[in-house]
Amino acid sequence: MSTPVQGGPVVDVHAHAMPMPLLQWLESEGLADLSRVEADNVVILDTRVSGVGPGAPLPLAPSMYQTDLRLTDMDAQGVDYQAISLPPFLMGSTCPDEDLVVELVRRGNDALADYVSASERLLGLVGVPLGFVEGEREVRRGLDELGMPGAAIGSQGAGKDLDDEANTPVWKLLSERSVFTFLHPSGVPAPARMKDYWFPQLLGYPMETAIATSRMIFSGRREAHPFPLCLAHGGGCVPSVRPRLQMGWERKDVAKTTKRPPRDLFNELYFDTAVFDPVALQRLVEDVGADHVLVGTDYPFELADRDPVASVQEVNLGGAAREAILGRTAAQLLGIKG
């Protein structure tokens, strides 16, 4: 394990894996094409699984399914622990086929649990088939049977928003157990306008995160069922739109849907450091507080922070704040000891 740079472990809460047993099952079902894995490091997934256009090549770095490569990269980055989730295109978030999505997520969780068993430094986050009645049962299975210390959710489920009533049992369970949960965008608004220039990831994801989170708050779901919720990519557009949403709650009757002001509910959220600019990270810390910012890299994708410790060290922080961001807070939320 790498030498801690601040007296405690460095914990990355935003990392992904695509275990080969899951991909091989998808291929056997005619839902994946693995013919380009070795030559090009890409996989092609059925659109019902991926939520992206048919035939789109999706990046598949070898460390997605080989733990030894991942651990080597973690050592080079100074990362001691990774909380790993399946990427959004293995969530089936926009698919209405309950049987397919539940089986996909169940097999994904089993494969992820096996993948992380290679090292105590790897922690799996249980995936959730949101929008379906099986969602709560799968979270419970992941926590109790697979031993996962947290959960990972998309921004949609069964093509429905997170505030859909079907998801209430999931939020209730996560709240009762105070389960650390990582929210990663798994769709984009106005897909036709996002189809060019890699905009789904560059622009669509930040907006999607803001929409999903705001619906959770204004619907009252977060107020009724609070749990530790961390937003990917520094929360996307959330930090910048919070004042506008607060103003709407104060001045528009139709937006005054909660007893507590949205400002307070947003202040309870956590945000990862994957903003890719020291000034942006400095502002995020100033906006939400160092104790609500966690290291997140988006490893091993191309749009990832390849030197997360340096990214945090570039920000003007006191020692306690830097320690909190690099791992102290995440270790507490995930039950990491040592």
Tab-separated table of C-alpha atoms in Angstrom:
chain	number	residue	atom	x	y	z
A	1	MET	CA	0.000	0.000	0.000
A	2	SER	CA	1.227	3.487	-0.823
A	3	THR	CA	2.570	5.773	1.876
A	4	PRO	CA	-0.179	8.121	3.080
A	5	VAL	CA	0.648	11.718	2.253
A	6	GLN	CA	-1.384	13.278	5.053
A	7	GLY	CA	-1.446	10.779	7.897
A	8	GLY	CA	-4.375	8.729	6.654
A	9	PRO	CA	-5.464	6.674	3.645
A	10	VAL	CA	-6.293	8.258	0.303
A	11	VAL	CA	-9.742	7.068	-0.781
A	12	ASP	CA	-11.098	7.392	-4.331
A	13	VAL	CA	-14.909	7.147	-4.321
A	14	HIS	CA	-15.361	7.444	-8.093
A	15	ALA	CA	-13.847	4.527	-9.986
A	16	HIS	CA	-15.342	1.989	-12.361
A	17	ALA	CA	-14.951	-1.661	-13.324
A	18	MET	CA	-16.432	-3.871	-16.033
A	19	PRO	CA	-15.758	-7.427	-14.837
A	20	MET	CA	-15.245	-9.878	-17.656
A	21	PRO	CA	-17.728	-12.496	-16.353
A	22	LEU	CA	-20.502	-9.914	-16.698
A	23	LEU	CA	-19.425	-8.967	-20.215
A	24	GLN	CA	-19.172	-12.623	-21.218
A	25	TRP	CA	-22.711	-13.261	-19.952
A	26	LEU	CA	-23.950	-10.281	-21.965
A	27	GLU	CA	-22.206	-11.671	-25.032
A	28	SER	CA	-23.826	-15.076	-24.506
A	29	GLU	CA	-27.205	-13.332	-24.444
A	30	GLY	CA	-26.484	-11.439	-27.646
A	31	LEU	CA	-26.213	-8.163	-25.758
A	32	ALA	CA	-22.489	-7.497	-26.193
A	33	ASP	CA	-19.780	-7.757	-28.825
A	34	LEU	CA	-16.352	-8.497	-27.323
A	35	SER	CA	-14.528	-9.023	-30.611
A	36	ARG	CA	-12.572	-5.770	-30.287
A	37	VAL	CA	-11.549	-6.076	-26.647
A	38	GLU	CA	-7.964	-7.225	-27.169
A	39	ALA	CA	-7.163	-5.242	-30.308
A	40	ASP	CA	-8.877	-1.936	-29.538
A	41	ASN	CA	-9.814	-1.976	-25.834
A	42	VAL	CA	-13.477	-1.337	-26.634
A	43	VAL	CA	-16.733	-3.193	-26.150
A	44	ILE	CA	-20.040	-2.773	-27.960
A	45	LEU	CA	-23.190	-3.151	-25.874
A	46	ASP	CA	-26.833	-3.465	-26.815
A	47	THR	CA	-28.525	-0.093	-26.444
A	48	ARG	CA	-30.977	-1.559	-23.920
A	49	VAL	CA	-28.022	-2.151	-21.625
A	50	SER	CA	-25.889	0.903	-22.407
A	51	GLY	CA	-28.476	3.578	-23.049
A	52	VAL	CA	-26.293	4.905	-25.881
A	53	GLY	CA	-26.686	4.597	-29.629
A	54	PRO	CA	-26.440	1.194	-31.327
A	55	GLY	CA	-22.944	0.081	-32.278
A	56	ALA	CA	-21.178	2.719	-30.214
A	57	PRO	CA	-17.705	1.510	-29.158
A	58	LEU	CA	-17.290	1.949	-25.414
A	59	PRO	CA	-13.816	2.172	-23.832
A	60	LEU	CA	-12.685	-0.906	-21.955
A	61	ALA	CA	-9.283	-0.403	-20.364
A	62	PRO	CA	-7.695	-3.721	-19.280
A	63	SER	CA	-7.754	-2.584	-15.649
A	64	MET	CA	-11.553	-2.644	-15.884
A	65	TYR	CA	-11.321	-6.420	-15.564
A	66	GLN	CA	-7.752	-7.060	-14.338
A	67	THR	CA	-7.219	-6.154	-10.702
A	68	ASP	CA	-3.424	-6.354	-10.787
A	69	LEU	CA	-3.265	-3.511	-13.298
A	70	ARG	CA	-5.669	-1.458	-11.211
A	71	LEU	CA	-3.639	-1.920	-8.045
A	72	THR	CA	-0.457	-0.916	-9.872
A	73	ASP	CA	-2.155	2.252	-11.095
A	74	MET	CA	-3.453	2.994	-7.595
A	75	ASP	CA	0.073	2.730	-6.236
A	76	ALA	CA	1.331	5.146	-8.890
A	77	GLN	CA	-1.451	7.620	-8.042
A	78	GLY	CA	-0.968	7.353	-4.288
A	79	VAL	CA	-4.479	5.968	-3.834
A	80	ASP	CA	-4.914	3.464	-1.017
A	81	TYR	CA	-8.565	2.487	-1.511
A	82	GLN	CA	-11.057	2.666	-4.360
A	83	ALA	CA	-14.837	2.491	-4.036
A	84	ILE	CA	-15.752	0.901	-7.345
A	85	SER	CA	-19.039	1.012	-9.217
A	86	LEU	CA	-20.202	-0.295	-12.558
A	87	PRO	CA	-20.189	2.462	-15.211
A	88	PRO	CA	-23.454	4.062	-16.337
A	89	PHE	CA	-23.641	2.037	-19.532
A	90	LEU	CA	-23.960	-1.156	-17.458
A	91	MET	CA	-26.922	0.135	-15.442
A	92	GLY	CA	-29.726	-0.268	-17.980
A	93	SER	CA	-31.123	3.001	-16.633
A	94	THR	CA	-33.332	3.828	-19.605
A	95	CYS	CA	-34.565	0.280	-20.248
A	96	PRO	CA	-38.181	-0.552	-19.280
A	97	ASP	CA	-37.591	-4.341	-19.438
A	98	GLU	CA	-37.672	-5.293	-15.749
A	99	ASP	CA	-36.447	-8.865	-16.228
A	100	LEU	CA	-33.430	-7.735	-18.239
A	101	VAL	CA	-32.444	-4.864	-15.948
A	102	VAL	CA	-32.835	-6.848	-12.723
A	103	GLU	CA	-30.767	-9.714	-14.119
A	104	LEU	CA	-28.146	-7.296	-15.480
A	105	VAL	CA	-27.748	-5.531	-12.136
A	106	ARG	CA	-27.803	-8.754	-10.115
A	107	ARG	CA	-25.100	-10.350	-12.239
A	108	GLY	CA	-23.187	-7.083	-12.244
A	109	ASN	CA	-23.158	-6.974	-8.461
A	110	ASP	CA	-22.035	-10.592	-8.218
A	111	ALA	CA	-19.227	-9.982	-10.717
A	112	LEU	CA	-18.173	-6.780	-8.972
A	113	ALA	CA	-18.117	-8.496	-5.573
A	114	ASP	CA	-15.840	-11.178	-7.005
A	115	TYR	CA	-13.632	-8.553	-8.677
A	116	VAL	CA	-13.031	-6.557	-5.487
A	117	SER	CA	-12.367	-9.707	-3.451
A	118	ALA	CA	-8.854	-9.692	-4.931
A	119	SER	CA	-7.734	-7.009	-2.468
A	120	GLU	CA	-8.951	-5.312	0.700
A	121	ARG	CA	-8.079	-2.040	-1.030
A	122	LEU	CA	-10.982	-2.487	-3.455
A	123	LEU	CA	-14.523	-1.809	-2.256
A	124	GLY	CA	-17.621	-2.570	-4.289
A	125	LEU	CA	-20.654	-0.293	-4.397
A	126	VAL	CA	-23.859	-2.242	-4.938
A	127	GLY	CA	-25.739	-1.317	-8.096
A	128	VAL	CA	-29.488	-0.693	-7.926
A	129	PRO	CA	-32.199	-1.547	-10.494
A	130	LEU	CA	-34.016	1.727	-9.884
A	131	GLY	CA	-37.608	2.116	-10.994
A	132	PHE	CA	-38.482	-1.505	-10.221
A	133	VAL	CA	-39.770	-3.271	-7.130
A	134	GLU	CA	-36.584	-5.373	-7.005
A	135	GLY	CA	-34.491	-2.275	-6.290
A	136	GLU	CA	-34.787	-2.446	-2.516
A	137	ARG	CA	-34.211	-6.192	-2.402
A	138	GLU	CA	-31.058	-5.954	-4.513
A	139	VAL	CA	-29.610	-3.217	-2.303
A	140	ARG	CA	-30.308	-5.328	0.764
A	141	ARG	CA	-28.679	-8.364	-0.886
A	142	GLY	CA	-25.611	-6.341	-1.848
A	143	LEU	CA	-25.179	-4.984	1.652
A	144	ASP	CA	-25.991	-8.125	3.626
A	145	GLU	CA	-24.917	-11.028	1.401
A	146	LEU	CA	-22.190	-9.522	-0.766
A	147	GLY	CA	-20.784	-7.352	2.010
A	148	MET	CA	-20.614	-4.145	0.012
A	149	PRO	CA	-20.121	-1.013	2.162
A	150	GLY	CA	-22.059	1.381	-0.067
A	151	ALA	CA	-24.307	1.770	-3.078
A	152	ALA	CA	-24.128	3.349	-6.527
A	153	ILE	CA	-27.100	4.729	-8.432
A	154	GLY	CA	-27.733	6.260	-11.808
A	155	SER	CA	-29.716	9.418	-12.465
A	156	GLN	CA	-32.646	7.475	-13.872
A	157	GLY	CA	-34.178	4.033	-13.542
A	158	ALA	CA	-36.581	2.288	-15.930
A	159	GLY	CA	-36.586	5.595	-17.795
A	160	LYS	CA	-38.110	7.252	-14.712
A	161	ASP	CA	-36.734	10.041	-12.563
A	162	LEU	CA	-35.275	9.339	-9.143
A	163	ASP	CA	-38.240	10.889	-7.343
A	164	ASP	CA	-40.614	8.307	-8.818
A	165	GLU	CA	-42.625	6.572	-6.102
A	166	ALA	CA	-41.210	3.191	-7.188
A	167	ASN	CA	-37.866	4.158	-5.633
A	168	THR	CA	-39.166	5.113	-2.190
A	169	PRO	CA	-38.313	1.694	-0.637
A	170	VAL	CA	-34.717	2.127	-1.812
A	171	TRP	CA	-34.399	5.588	-0.270
A	172	LYS	CA	-35.985	4.336	2.940
A	173	LEU	CA	-33.478	1.467	3.266
A	174	LEU	CA	-30.486	3.665	2.469
A	175	SER	CA	-31.682	6.177	5.037
A	176	GLU	CA	-32.368	3.616	7.764
A	177	ARG	CA	-28.836	2.244	7.407
A	178	SER	CA	-27.136	5.544	6.541
A	179	VAL	CA	-25.557	3.924	3.471
A	180	PHE	CA	-22.950	5.893	1.538
A	181	THR	CA	-24.349	6.242	-1.979
A	182	PHE	CA	-22.637	7.484	-5.116
A	183	LEU	CA	-24.793	9.130	-7.791
A	184	HIS	CA	-23.438	8.961	-11.332
A	185	PRO	CA	-25.351	10.418	-14.285
A	186	SER	CA	-26.701	7.627	-16.464
A	187	GLY	CA	-28.578	9.596	-19.105
A	188	VAL	CA	-28.588	13.053	-20.642
A	189	PRO	CA	-31.264	15.702	-21.183
A	190	ALA	CA	-32.251	16.490	-24.800
A	191	PRO	CA	-30.207	13.632	-26.337
A	192	ALA	CA	-30.689	14.905	-29.904
A	193	ARG	CA	-28.916	18.138	-28.995
A	194	MET	CA	-26.082	16.270	-27.264
A	195	LYS	CA	-25.143	13.827	-30.012
A	196	ASP	CA	-22.084	15.708	-31.294
A	197	TYR	CA	-18.663	16.662	-29.902
A	198	TRP	CA	-18.750	14.099	-27.058
A	199	PHE	CA	-21.366	16.365	-25.437
A	200	PRO	CA	-23.214	13.543	-23.633
A	201	GLN	CA	-20.280	13.243	-21.216
A	202	LEU	CA	-18.851	16.758	-21.437
A	203	LEU	CA	-22.077	18.729	-21.104
A	204	GLY	CA	-25.016	16.358	-20.685
A	205	TYR	CA	-23.734	14.596	-17.578
A	206	PRO	CA	-23.291	17.785	-15.496
A	207	MET	CA	-26.821	18.929	-16.376
A	208	GLU	CA	-28.289	15.481	-15.745
A	209	THR	CA	-26.774	15.384	-12.272
A	210	ALA	CA	-28.350	18.738	-11.425
A	211	ILE	CA	-31.768	17.650	-12.690
A	212	ALA	CA	-31.732	14.328	-10.842
A	213	THR	CA	-30.529	15.846	-7.569
A	214	SER	CA	-32.933	18.766	-7.702
A	215	ARG	CA	-35.885	16.440	-8.285
A	216	MET	CA	-34.838	14.411	-5.266
A	217	ILE	CA	-34.784	17.553	-3.140
A	218	PHE	CA	-37.873	19.385	-4.392
A	219	SER	CA	-39.957	16.195	-4.355
A	220	GLY	CA	-39.252	15.846	-0.635
A	221	ARG	CA	-37.490	12.484	-1.032
A	222	ARG	CA	-34.249	13.756	0.485
A	223	GLU	CA	-36.047	15.484	3.329
A	224	ALA	CA	-38.004	12.327	4.176
A	225	HIS	CA	-35.153	9.856	3.694
A	226	PRO	CA	-31.709	11.433	4.183
A	227	PHE	CA	-28.577	9.352	3.599
A	228	PRO	CA	-24.954	10.167	2.658
A	229	LEU	CA	-25.190	10.985	-1.045
A	230	CYS	CA	-22.138	11.909	-3.125
A	231	LEU	CA	-22.459	13.463	-6.585
A	232	ALA	CA	-20.063	12.623	-9.413
A	233	HIS	CA	-18.014	15.216	-11.294
A	234	GLY	CA	-18.097	17.749	-8.485
A	235	GLY	CA	-21.883	17.708	-8.593
A	236	GLY	CA	-21.986	18.854	-12.202
A	237	CYS	CA	-24.100	22.023	-12.368
A	238	VAL	CA	-25.428	21.635	-8.825
A	239	PRO	CA	-23.060	24.040	-7.011
A	240	SER	CA	-23.725	26.893	-9.445
A	241	VAL	CA	-27.538	26.549	-9.568
A	242	ARG	CA	-28.143	26.167	-5.833
A	243	PRO	CA	-28.745	29.907	-5.230
A	244	ARG	CA	-31.271	30.060	-8.079
A	245	LEU	CA	-33.137	27.021	-6.784
A	246	GLN	CA	-33.182	28.507	-3.290
A	247	MET	CA	-34.615	31.750	-4.672
A	248	GLY	CA	-37.328	29.810	-6.491
A	249	TRP	CA	-38.302	28.020	-3.270
A	250	GLU	CA	-38.574	31.387	-1.525
A	251	ARG	CA	-40.551	33.233	-4.227
A	252	LYS	CA	-42.569	30.659	-6.186
A	253	ASP	CA	-45.368	28.815	-4.419
A	254	VAL	CA	-45.160	25.870	-6.821
A	255	ALA	CA	-41.480	25.388	-5.866
A	256	LYS	CA	-42.000	25.614	-2.100
A	257	THR	CA	-42.450	21.885	-1.667
A	258	THR	CA	-40.307	21.174	1.403
A	259	LYS	CA	-40.310	22.347	5.008
A	260	ARG	CA	-36.564	22.782	5.034
A	261	PRO	CA	-35.073	25.143	2.446
A	262	PRO	CA	-33.248	23.544	-0.481
A	263	ARG	CA	-30.070	25.346	0.615
A	264	ASP	CA	-29.929	23.209	3.757
A	265	LEU	CA	-30.685	19.996	1.871
A	266	PHE	CA	-28.009	20.711	-0.735
A	267	ASN	CA	-25.538	21.429	2.071
A	268	GLU	CA	-25.904	17.841	3.284
A	269	LEU	CA	-24.628	16.386	-0.006
A	270	TYR	CA	-21.091	15.265	-0.805
A	271	PHE	CA	-19.206	16.112	-3.996
A	272	ASP	CA	-16.241	14.413	-5.620
A	273	THR	CA	-13.102	16.223	-6.803
A	274	ALA	CA	-13.404	15.271	-10.499
A	275	VAL	CA	-13.614	18.859	-11.757
A	276	PHE	CA	-10.200	18.857	-13.485
A	277	ASP	CA	-9.072	22.362	-12.568
A	278	PRO	CA	-7.517	23.708	-9.343
A	279	VAL	CA	-9.545	26.933	-9.444
A	280	ALA	CA	-12.786	24.986	-9.907
A	281	LEU	CA	-11.840	22.666	-7.054
A	282	GLN	CA	-10.958	25.613	-4.826
A	283	ARG	CA	-14.381	27.129	-5.495
A	284	LEU	CA	-16.122	23.832	-4.853
A	285	VAL	CA	-14.428	23.530	-1.470
A	286	GLU	CA	-15.361	27.112	-0.648
A	287	ASP	CA	-18.975	26.507	-1.715
A	288	VAL	CA	-19.689	23.222	0.054
A	289	GLY	CA	-16.952	22.869	2.672
A	290	ALA	CA	-13.921	20.599	2.769
A	291	ASP	CA	-15.750	18.035	4.895
A	292	HIS	CA	-18.214	17.490	2.024
A	293	VAL	CA	-15.643	16.982	-0.743
A	294	LEU	CA	-14.239	13.511	-1.479
A	295	VAL	CA	-11.543	12.377	-3.875
A	296	GLY	CA	-13.025	11.052	-7.096
A	297	THR	CA	-11.086	10.257	-10.254
A	298	ASP	CA	-13.453	8.543	-12.744
A	299	TYR	CA	-10.694	5.936	-13.181
A	300	PRO	CA	-9.872	4.422	-15.648
A	301	PHE	CA	-11.653	6.433	-18.335
A	302	GLU	CA	-9.937	8.973	-20.574
A	303	LEU	CA	-11.828	11.812	-18.876
A	304	ALA	CA	-10.300	11.032	-15.495
A	305	ASP	CA	-8.071	12.733	-12.945
A	306	ARG	CA	-4.818	10.817	-13.276
A	307	ASP	CA	-3.091	12.460	-10.307
A	308	PRO	CA	-5.790	13.031	-7.661
A	309	VAL	CA	-3.426	13.685	-4.763
A	310	ALA	CA	-1.657	16.419	-6.688
A	311	SER	CA	-5.009	17.907	-7.653
A	312	VAL	CA	-5.938	18.310	-4.001
A	313	GLN	CA	-2.483	19.573	-3.053
A	314	GLU	CA	-2.754	22.357	-5.655
A	315	VAL	CA	-5.680	23.857	-3.746
A	316	ASN	CA	-5.053	26.319	-0.948
A	317	LEU	CA	-6.123	24.239	2.055
A	318	GLY	CA	-5.213	23.765	5.673
A	319	GLY	CA	-3.884	20.398	6.791
A	320	ALA	CA	-7.135	19.232	8.360
A	321	ALA	CA	-9.157	20.190	5.277
A	322	ARG	CA	-6.728	18.417	2.955
A	323	GLU	CA	-6.820	15.310	5.121
A	324	ALA	CA	-10.619	15.318	5.091
A	325	ILE	CA	-10.791	15.531	1.296
A	326	LEU	CA	-8.076	12.992	0.583
A	327	GLY	CA	-9.638	10.263	2.643
A	328	ARG	CA	-10.660	10.896	6.230
A	329	THR	CA	-14.313	11.646	5.458
A	330	ALA	CA	-14.654	8.885	2.868
A	331	ALA	CA	-13.064	6.361	5.221
A	332	GLN	CA	-15.659	7.209	7.854
A	333	LEU	CA	-18.536	6.966	5.404
A	334	LEU	CA	-17.354	3.628	4.009
A	335	GLY	CA	-16.233	2.063	7.289
A	336	ILE	CA	-12.564	1.866	6.286
A	337	LYS	CA	-10.288	1.270	9.242
A	338	GLY	CA	-6.558	1.780	9.216
